[in-house]
Tab-separated table of N, CA and C in Angstrom:
chain	number	residue	atom	x	y	z
A	1338	MET	N	4.621	-32.790	33.717
A	1338	MET	CA	5.706	-32.381	32.863
A	1338	MET	C	5.281	-31.229	31.962
A	1339	PHE	N	4.064	-31.362	31.365
A	1339	PHE	CA	3.608	-30.284	30.491
A	1339	PHE	C	3.334	-29.015	31.281
A	1340	LEU	N	2.841	-29.167	32.488
A	1340	LEU	CA	2.577	-28.011	33.331
A	1340	LEU	C	3.876	-27.311	33.690
A	1341	THR	N	4.912	-28.092	33.964
A	1341	THR	CA	6.213	-27.514	34.285
A	1341	THR	C	6.758	-26.738	33.086
A	1342	LEU	N	6.668	-27.324	31.876
A	1342	LEU	CA	7.127	-26.618	30.686
A	1342	LEU	C	6.332	-25.336	30.464
A	1343	MET	N	5.036	-25.413	30.711
A	1343	MET	CA	4.180	-24.257	30.503
A	1343	MET	C	4.538	-23.135	31.466
A	1344	LEU	N	4.801	-23.483	32.730
A	1344	LEU	CA	5.074	-22.459	33.731
A	1344	LEU	C	6.492	-21.926	33.658
A	1345	LEU	N	7.434	-22.749	33.260
A	1345	LEU	CA	8.833	-22.329	33.268
A	1345	LEU	C	9.351	-21.922	31.888
A	1346	ARG	N	8.469	-21.896	30.910
A	1346	ARG	CA	8.930	-21.574	29.561
A	1346	ARG	C	9.449	-20.150	29.499
A	1347	LYS	N	10.556	-19.978	28.823
A	1347	LYS	CA	11.125	-18.646	28.630
A	1347	LYS	C	11.189	-18.385	27.132
A	1348	GLY	N	11.087	-17.171	26.766
A	1348	GLY	CA	11.193	-16.825	25.361
A	1348	GLY	C	9.832	-16.665	24.702
A	1349	ILE	N	9.894	-16.367	23.441
A	1349	ILE	CA	8.689	-16.110	22.665
A	1349	ILE	C	8.416	-17.323	21.795
A	1350	PRO	N	7.201	-17.854	21.801
A	1350	PRO	CA	6.908	-18.999	20.957
A	1350	PRO	C	6.813	-18.588	19.489
A	1351	GLY	N	7.349	-19.418	18.615
A	1351	GLY	CA	7.263	-19.148	17.175
A	1351	GLY	C	8.206	-18.050	16.747
A	1352	LYS	N	7.805	-17.329	15.699
A	1352	LYS	CA	8.635	-16.224	15.199
A	1352	LYS	C	8.618	-15.083	16.205
A	1353	GLN	N	9.779	-14.536	16.486
A	1353	GLN	CA	9.848	-13.560	17.567
A	1353	GLN	C	9.407	-12.157	17.161
A	1354	TRP	N	9.357	-11.845	15.847
A	1354	TRP	CA	9.036	-10.475	15.436
A	1354	TRP	C	7.604	-10.314	14.946
A	1355	ILE	N	6.840	-11.428	14.789
A	1355	ILE	CA	5.455	-11.319	14.327
A	1355	ILE	C	4.545	-12.101	15.254
A	1356	GLY	N	3.261	-11.769	15.223
A	1356	GLY	CA	2.282	-12.515	15.999
A	1356	GLY	C	1.806	-11.768	17.227
A	1357	LYS	N	0.917	-12.419	17.949
A	1357	LYS	CA	0.319	-11.804	19.130
A	1357	LYS	C	1.332	-11.643	20.261
A	1358	HIS	N	2.175	-12.640	20.476
A	1358	HIS	CA	3.149	-12.609	21.565
A	1358	HIS	C	4.543	-12.346	21.012
A	1359	ARG	N	4.701	-11.284	20.257
A	1359	ARG	CA	5.997	-10.989	19.646
A	1359	ARG	C	6.887	-10.196	20.595
A	1360	ARG	N	8.165	-10.197	20.279
A	1360	ARG	CA	9.141	-9.472	21.076
A	1360	ARG	C	9.068	-7.992	20.716
A	1361	PRO	N	8.964	-7.118	21.677
A	1361	PRO	CA	8.889	-5.692	21.353
A	1361	PRO	C	10.233	-5.176	20.828
A	1362	ARG	N	10.135	-4.283	19.823
A	1362	ARG	CA	11.362	-3.716	19.254
A	1362	ARG	C	11.961	-2.686	20.192
A	1363	GLN	N	13.275	-2.574	20.170
A	1363	GLN	CA	13.961	-1.556	20.946
A	1363	GLN	C	13.858	-0.217	20.206
A	1364	ILE	N	13.535	0.830	20.931
A	1364	ILE	CA	13.437	2.154	20.347
A	1364	ILE	C	14.825	2.776	20.349
A	1365	THR	N	15.329	3.155	19.171
A	1365	THR	CA	16.665	3.743	19.053
A	1365	THR	C	16.556	5.262	18.924
A	1366	TRP	N	17.685	5.923	19.024
A	1366	TRP	CA	17.686	7.372	18.906
A	1366	TRP	C	17.349	7.808	17.478
A	1367	GLN	N	17.682	6.972	16.479
A	1367	GLN	CA	17.306	7.313	15.106
A	1367	GLN	C	15.785	7.304	14.946
A	1368	MET	N	15.140	6.303	15.552
A	1368	MET	CA	13.681	6.230	15.483
A	1368	MET	C	13.051	7.462	16.133
A	1369	LYS	N	13.602	7.858	17.283
A	1369	LYS	CA	13.074	9.028	17.978
A	1369	LYS	C	13.248	10.289	17.136
A	1370	SER	N	14.440	10.473	16.543
A	1370	SER	CA	14.688	11.681	15.761
A	1370	SER	C	13.818	11.713	14.509
A	1371	LYS	N	13.618	10.568	13.865
A	1371	LYS	CA	12.750	10.524	12.680
A	1371	LYS	C	11.310	10.852	13.042
A	1372	MET	N	10.853	10.355	14.187
A	1372	MET	CA	9.495	10.652	14.620
A	1372	MET	C	9.336	12.139	14.920
A	1373	VAL	N	10.357	12.750	15.545
A	1373	VAL	CA	10.298	14.176	15.836
A	1373	VAL	C	10.247	14.958	14.529
A	1374	GLU	N	11.069	14.582	13.538
A	1374	GLU	CA	11.047	15.256	12.229
A	1374	GLU	C	9.675	15.118	11.580
A	1375	HIS	N	9.119	13.927	11.655
A	1375	HIS	CA	7.799	13.686	11.069
A	1375	HIS	C	6.739	14.565	11.731
A	1376	LEU	N	6.765	14.668	13.057
A	1376	LEU	CA	5.783	15.484	13.767
A	1376	LEU	C	5.966	16.969	13.457
A	1377	GLU	N	7.234	17.421	13.324
A	1377	GLU	CA	7.483	18.816	12.970
A	1377	GLU	C	6.950	19.119	11.568
A	1378	ARG	N	7.200	18.205	10.627
A	1378	ARG	CA	6.710	18.378	9.262
A	1378	ARG	C	5.185	18.434	9.232
A	1379	GLU	N	4.560	17.577	10.017
A	1379	GLU	CA	3.098	17.547	10.080
A	1379	GLU	C	2.558	18.834	10.691
A	1380	ALA	N	3.237	19.353	11.708
A	1380	ALA	CA	2.805	20.611	12.335
A	1380	ALA	C	2.923	21.768	11.346
A	1381	GLU	N	3.993	21.780	10.567
A	1381	GLU	CA	4.161	22.847	9.574
A	1381	GLU	C	3.078	22.759	8.497
A	1382	THR	N	2.749	21.564	8.083
A	1382	THR	CA	1.698	21.375	7.086
A	1382	THR	C	0.360	21.861	7.625
A	1383	GLU	N	0.056	21.524	8.872
A	1383	GLU	CA	-1.187	21.994	9.478
A	1383	GLU	C	-1.200	23.515	9.585
A	1384	TYR	N	-0.046	24.113	9.863
A	1384	TYR	CA	0.046	25.567	9.943
A	1384	TYR	C	-0.315	26.199	8.607
A	1385	TRP	N	0.256	25.684	7.528
A	1385	TRP	CA	-0.003	26.278	6.209
A	1385	TRP	C	-1.416	25.986	5.729
A	1386	LEU	N	-1.964	24.841	6.081
A	1386	LEU	CA	-3.334	24.526	5.683
A	1386	LEU	C	-4.361	25.354	6.452
A	1387	SER	N	-3.994	25.832	7.626
A	1387	SER	CA	-4.934	26.629	8.414
A	1387	SER	C	-5.040	28.064	7.903
A	1388	ARG	N	-4.153	28.485	6.996
A	1388	ARG	CA	-4.177	29.818	6.423
A	1388	ARG	C	-4.331	29.711	4.907
A	1389	PRO	N	-5.573	29.672	4.398
A	1389	PRO	CA	-5.776	29.471	2.963
A	1389	PRO	C	-5.312	30.673	2.148
A	1390	TYR	N	-4.901	30.401	0.910
A	1390	TYR	CA	-4.429	31.453	0.009
A	1390	TYR	C	-5.603	32.279	-0.505
A	1391	LEU	N	-6.703	31.608	-0.840
A	1391	LEU	CA	-7.898	32.279	-1.334
A	1391	LEU	C	-9.006	32.216	-0.285
A	1392	THR	N	-9.823	33.259	-0.281
A	1392	THR	CA	-10.982	33.222	0.603
A	1392	THR	C	-12.058	32.349	-0.042
A	1393	LYS	N	-13.119	32.053	0.699
A	1393	LYS	CA	-14.209	31.229	0.174
A	1393	LYS	C	-14.862	31.910	-1.031
A	1394	GLU	N	-15.004	33.236	-0.986
A	1394	GLU	CA	-15.634	33.960	-2.090
A	1394	GLU	C	-14.743	33.951	-3.326
A	1395	GLN	N	-13.438	34.088	-3.149
A	1395	GLN	CA	-12.504	34.074	-4.274
A	1395	GLN	C	-12.384	32.690	-4.885
A	1396	GLU	N	-12.566	31.681	-4.076
A	1396	GLU	CA	-12.365	30.320	-4.538
A	1396	GLU	C	-13.459	29.870	-5.504
A	1397	VAL	N	-14.655	30.431	-5.389
A	1397	VAL	CA	-15.773	30.035	-6.245
A	1397	VAL	C	-15.501	30.512	-7.665
A	1398	ARG	N	-15.448	29.586	-8.610
A	1398	ARG	CA	-15.258	29.835	-10.044
A	1398	ARG	C	-14.008	30.666	-10.339
A	1399	HIS	N	-12.939	30.468	-9.578
A	1399	HIS	CA	-11.732	31.258	-9.801
A	1399	HIS	C	-10.998	30.857	-11.078
A	1400	ALA	N	-11.217	29.637	-11.567
A	1400	ALA	CA	-10.499	29.180	-12.753
A	1400	ALA	C	-11.439	28.893	-13.917
A	1401	ALA	N	-12.655	29.416	-13.883
A	1401	ALA	CA	-13.638	29.088	-14.918
A	1401	ALA	C	-13.200	29.595	-16.282
A	1402	GLU	N	-12.703	30.822	-16.341
A	1402	GLU	CA	-12.305	31.392	-17.640
A	1402	GLU	C	-11.103	30.651	-18.220
A	1403	ARG	N	-10.133	30.339	-17.389
A	1403	ARG	CA	-8.953	29.613	-17.861
A	1403	ARG	C	-9.337	28.228	-18.368
A	1404	ARG	N	-10.235	27.553	-17.649
A	1404	ARG	CA	-10.664	26.228	-18.075
A	1404	ARG	C	-11.434	26.291	-19.389
A	1405	ALA	N	-12.243	27.334	-19.570
A	1405	ALA	CA	-12.982	27.488	-20.824
A	1405	ALA	C	-12.027	27.709	-21.993
A	1406	GLN	N	-11.001	28.526	-21.788
A	1406	GLN	CA	-10.008	28.760	-22.847
A	1406	GLN	C	-9.255	27.476	-23.179
A	1407	THR	N	-8.901	26.721	-22.178
A	1407	THR	CA	-8.201	25.455	-22.407
A	1407	THR	C	-9.081	24.482	-23.175
A	1408	TRP	N	-10.371	24.443	-22.835
A	1408	TRP	CA	-11.290	23.551	-23.544
A	1408	TRP	C	-11.412	23.958	-25.005
A	1409	LEU	N	-11.467	25.261	-25.271
A	1409	LEU	CA	-11.539	25.721	-26.664
A	1409	LEU	C	-10.274	25.357	-27.430
A	1410	GLN	N	-9.123	25.452	-26.804
A	1410	GLN	CA	-7.870	25.087	-27.466
A	1410	GLN	C	-7.832	23.597	-27.789
A	1411	ILE	N	-8.447	22.794	-26.950
A	1411	ILE	CA	-8.496	21.350	-27.212
A	1411	ILE	C	-9.540	21.031	-28.280
A	1412	LYS	N	-10.697	21.722	-28.220
A	1412	LYS	CA	-11.833	21.396	-29.066
A	1412	LYS	C	-11.652	21.849	-30.512
A	1413	GLU	N	-11.119	23.062	-30.733
A	1413	GLU	CA	-11.068	23.636	-32.080
A	1413	GLU	C	-10.285	22.790	-33.079
A	1414	PRO	N	-9.110	22.274	-32.759
A	1414	PRO	CA	-8.409	21.442	-33.769
A	1414	PRO	C	-9.159	20.158	-34.098
A	1415	ASN	N	-9.845	19.573	-33.130
A	1415	ASN	CA	-10.584	18.340	-33.372
A	1415	ASN	C	-11.830	18.585	-34.226
A	1416	PHE	N	-12.529	19.695	-33.995
A	1416	PHE	CA	-13.758	19.973	-34.719
A	1416	PHE	C	-13.490	20.607	-36.082
A	1417	ALA	N	-12.274	21.050	-36.356
A	1417	ALA	CA	-11.959	21.646	-37.656
A	1417	ALA	C	-12.002	20.601	-38.766
A	1418	ASN	N	-11.794	19.334	-38.455
A	1418	ASN	CA	-11.776	18.276	-39.459
A	1418	ASN	C	-13.158	17.727	-39.772
A	1419	PHE	N	-14.189	18.168	-39.076
A	1419	PHE	CA	-15.534	17.663	-39.305
A	1419	PHE	C	-16.053	18.170	-40.645
A	1420	PRO	N	-16.814	17.362	-41.386
A	1420	PRO	CA	-17.444	17.860	-42.620
A	1420	PRO	C	-18.594	18.808	-42.288
A	1421	GLU	N	-19.009	19.583	-43.298
A	1421	GLU	CA	-20.102	20.528	-43.068
A	1421	GLU	C	-21.404	19.775	-42.838
A	1422	HIS	N	-22.349	20.460	-42.192
A	1422	HIS	CA	-23.648	19.855	-41.949
A	1422	HIS	C	-24.397	19.711	-43.266
A	1423	LYS	N	-25.107	18.607	-43.425
A	1423	LYS	CA	-25.914	18.385	-44.613
A	1423	LYS	C	-27.378	18.380	-44.215
A	1424	ARG	N	-28.199	19.016	-45.058
A	1424	ARG	CA	-29.632	19.079	-44.818
A	1424	ARG	C	-30.304	17.890	-45.494
A	1425	ILE	N	-31.545	17.653	-45.122
A	1425	ILE	CA	-32.292	16.546	-45.717
A	1425	ILE	C	-32.555	16.804	-47.201
A	1426	THR	N	-32.652	18.077	-47.572
A	1426	THR	CA	-32.857	18.407	-48.994
A	1426	THR	C	-31.635	18.023	-49.820
A	1427	ASP	N	-30.459	18.118	-49.243
A	1427	ASP	CA	-29.256	17.691	-49.959
A	1427	ASP	C	-29.272	16.185	-50.192
A	1428	HIS	N	-29.769	15.438	-49.237
A	1428	HIS	CA	-29.809	13.981	-49.369
A	1428	HIS	C	-30.875	13.519	-50.359
A	1429	LEU	N	-31.981	14.269	-50.443
A	1429	LEU	CA	-33.100	13.848	-51.272
A	1429	LEU	C	-33.203	14.623	-52.590
A	1430	SER	N	-32.198	15.442	-52.905
A	1430	SER	CA	-32.288	16.262	-54.117
A	1430	SER	C	-32.309	15.418	-55.387
A	1431	HIS	N	-31.772	14.216	-55.377
A	1431	HIS	CA	-31.757	13.363	-56.570
A	1431	HIS	C	-33.142	12.823	-56.914
A	1432	LEU	N	-34.088	12.925	-56.018
A	1432	LEU	CA	-35.428	12.403	-56.279
A	1432	LEU	C	-36.250	13.335	-57.164
A	1433	ARG	N	-35.942	14.595	-57.167
A	1433	ARG	CA	-36.631	15.597	-58.000
A	1433	ARG	C	-38.143	15.518	-57.810
A	1434	ILE	N	-38.582	15.624	-56.616
A	1434	ILE	CA	-40.006	15.473	-56.315
A	1434	ILE	C	-40.821	16.695	-56.701
A	1435	THR	N	-40.219	17.820	-56.963
A	1435	THR	CA	-40.978	19.024	-57.308
A	1435	THR	C	-41.267	19.104	-58.799
A	1436	LYS	N	-40.584	18.351	-59.623
A	1436	LYS	CA	-40.843	18.408	-61.065
A	1436	LYS	C	-42.149	17.697	-61.408
A	1437	THR	N	-42.813	18.208	-62.414
A	1437	THR	CA	-44.059	17.589	-62.848
A	1437	THR	C	-43.811	16.754	-64.095
A	1438	TRP	N	-44.778	15.894	-64.471
A	1438	TRP	CA	-44.630	15.014	-65.636
A	1438	TRP	C	-44.751	15.792	-66.946
A	1439	SER	N	-45.526	16.809	-66.939
A	1439	SER	CA	-45.834	17.484	-68.198
A	1439	SER	C	-44.689	18.328	-68.725
A	1440	SER	N	-43.833	18.793	-67.934
A	1440	SER	CA	-42.788	19.670	-68.447
A	1440	SER	C	-41.582	18.952	-68.897
């Protein structure tokens, strides 16, 4: 009986859209047209990527000056609020180590 069921079984066991023995989806004309559009878009992208805007020599450090200016614009307002540098003599001036006892 089990052999008969095994040999004569029709259909897909379990869920029909997932798994190892799933039912294959029907390919529609919309799927075909979307795939063609996708391949055309990919071909155009490859075309534009194969022709770079800058040469290898131009590409090296092409934005260094602009980046330096941008960094200065970011840095200057932040560093303007810093207090002035203090020397060790300013910190130890209250000790008056150079004065002598006799004077």
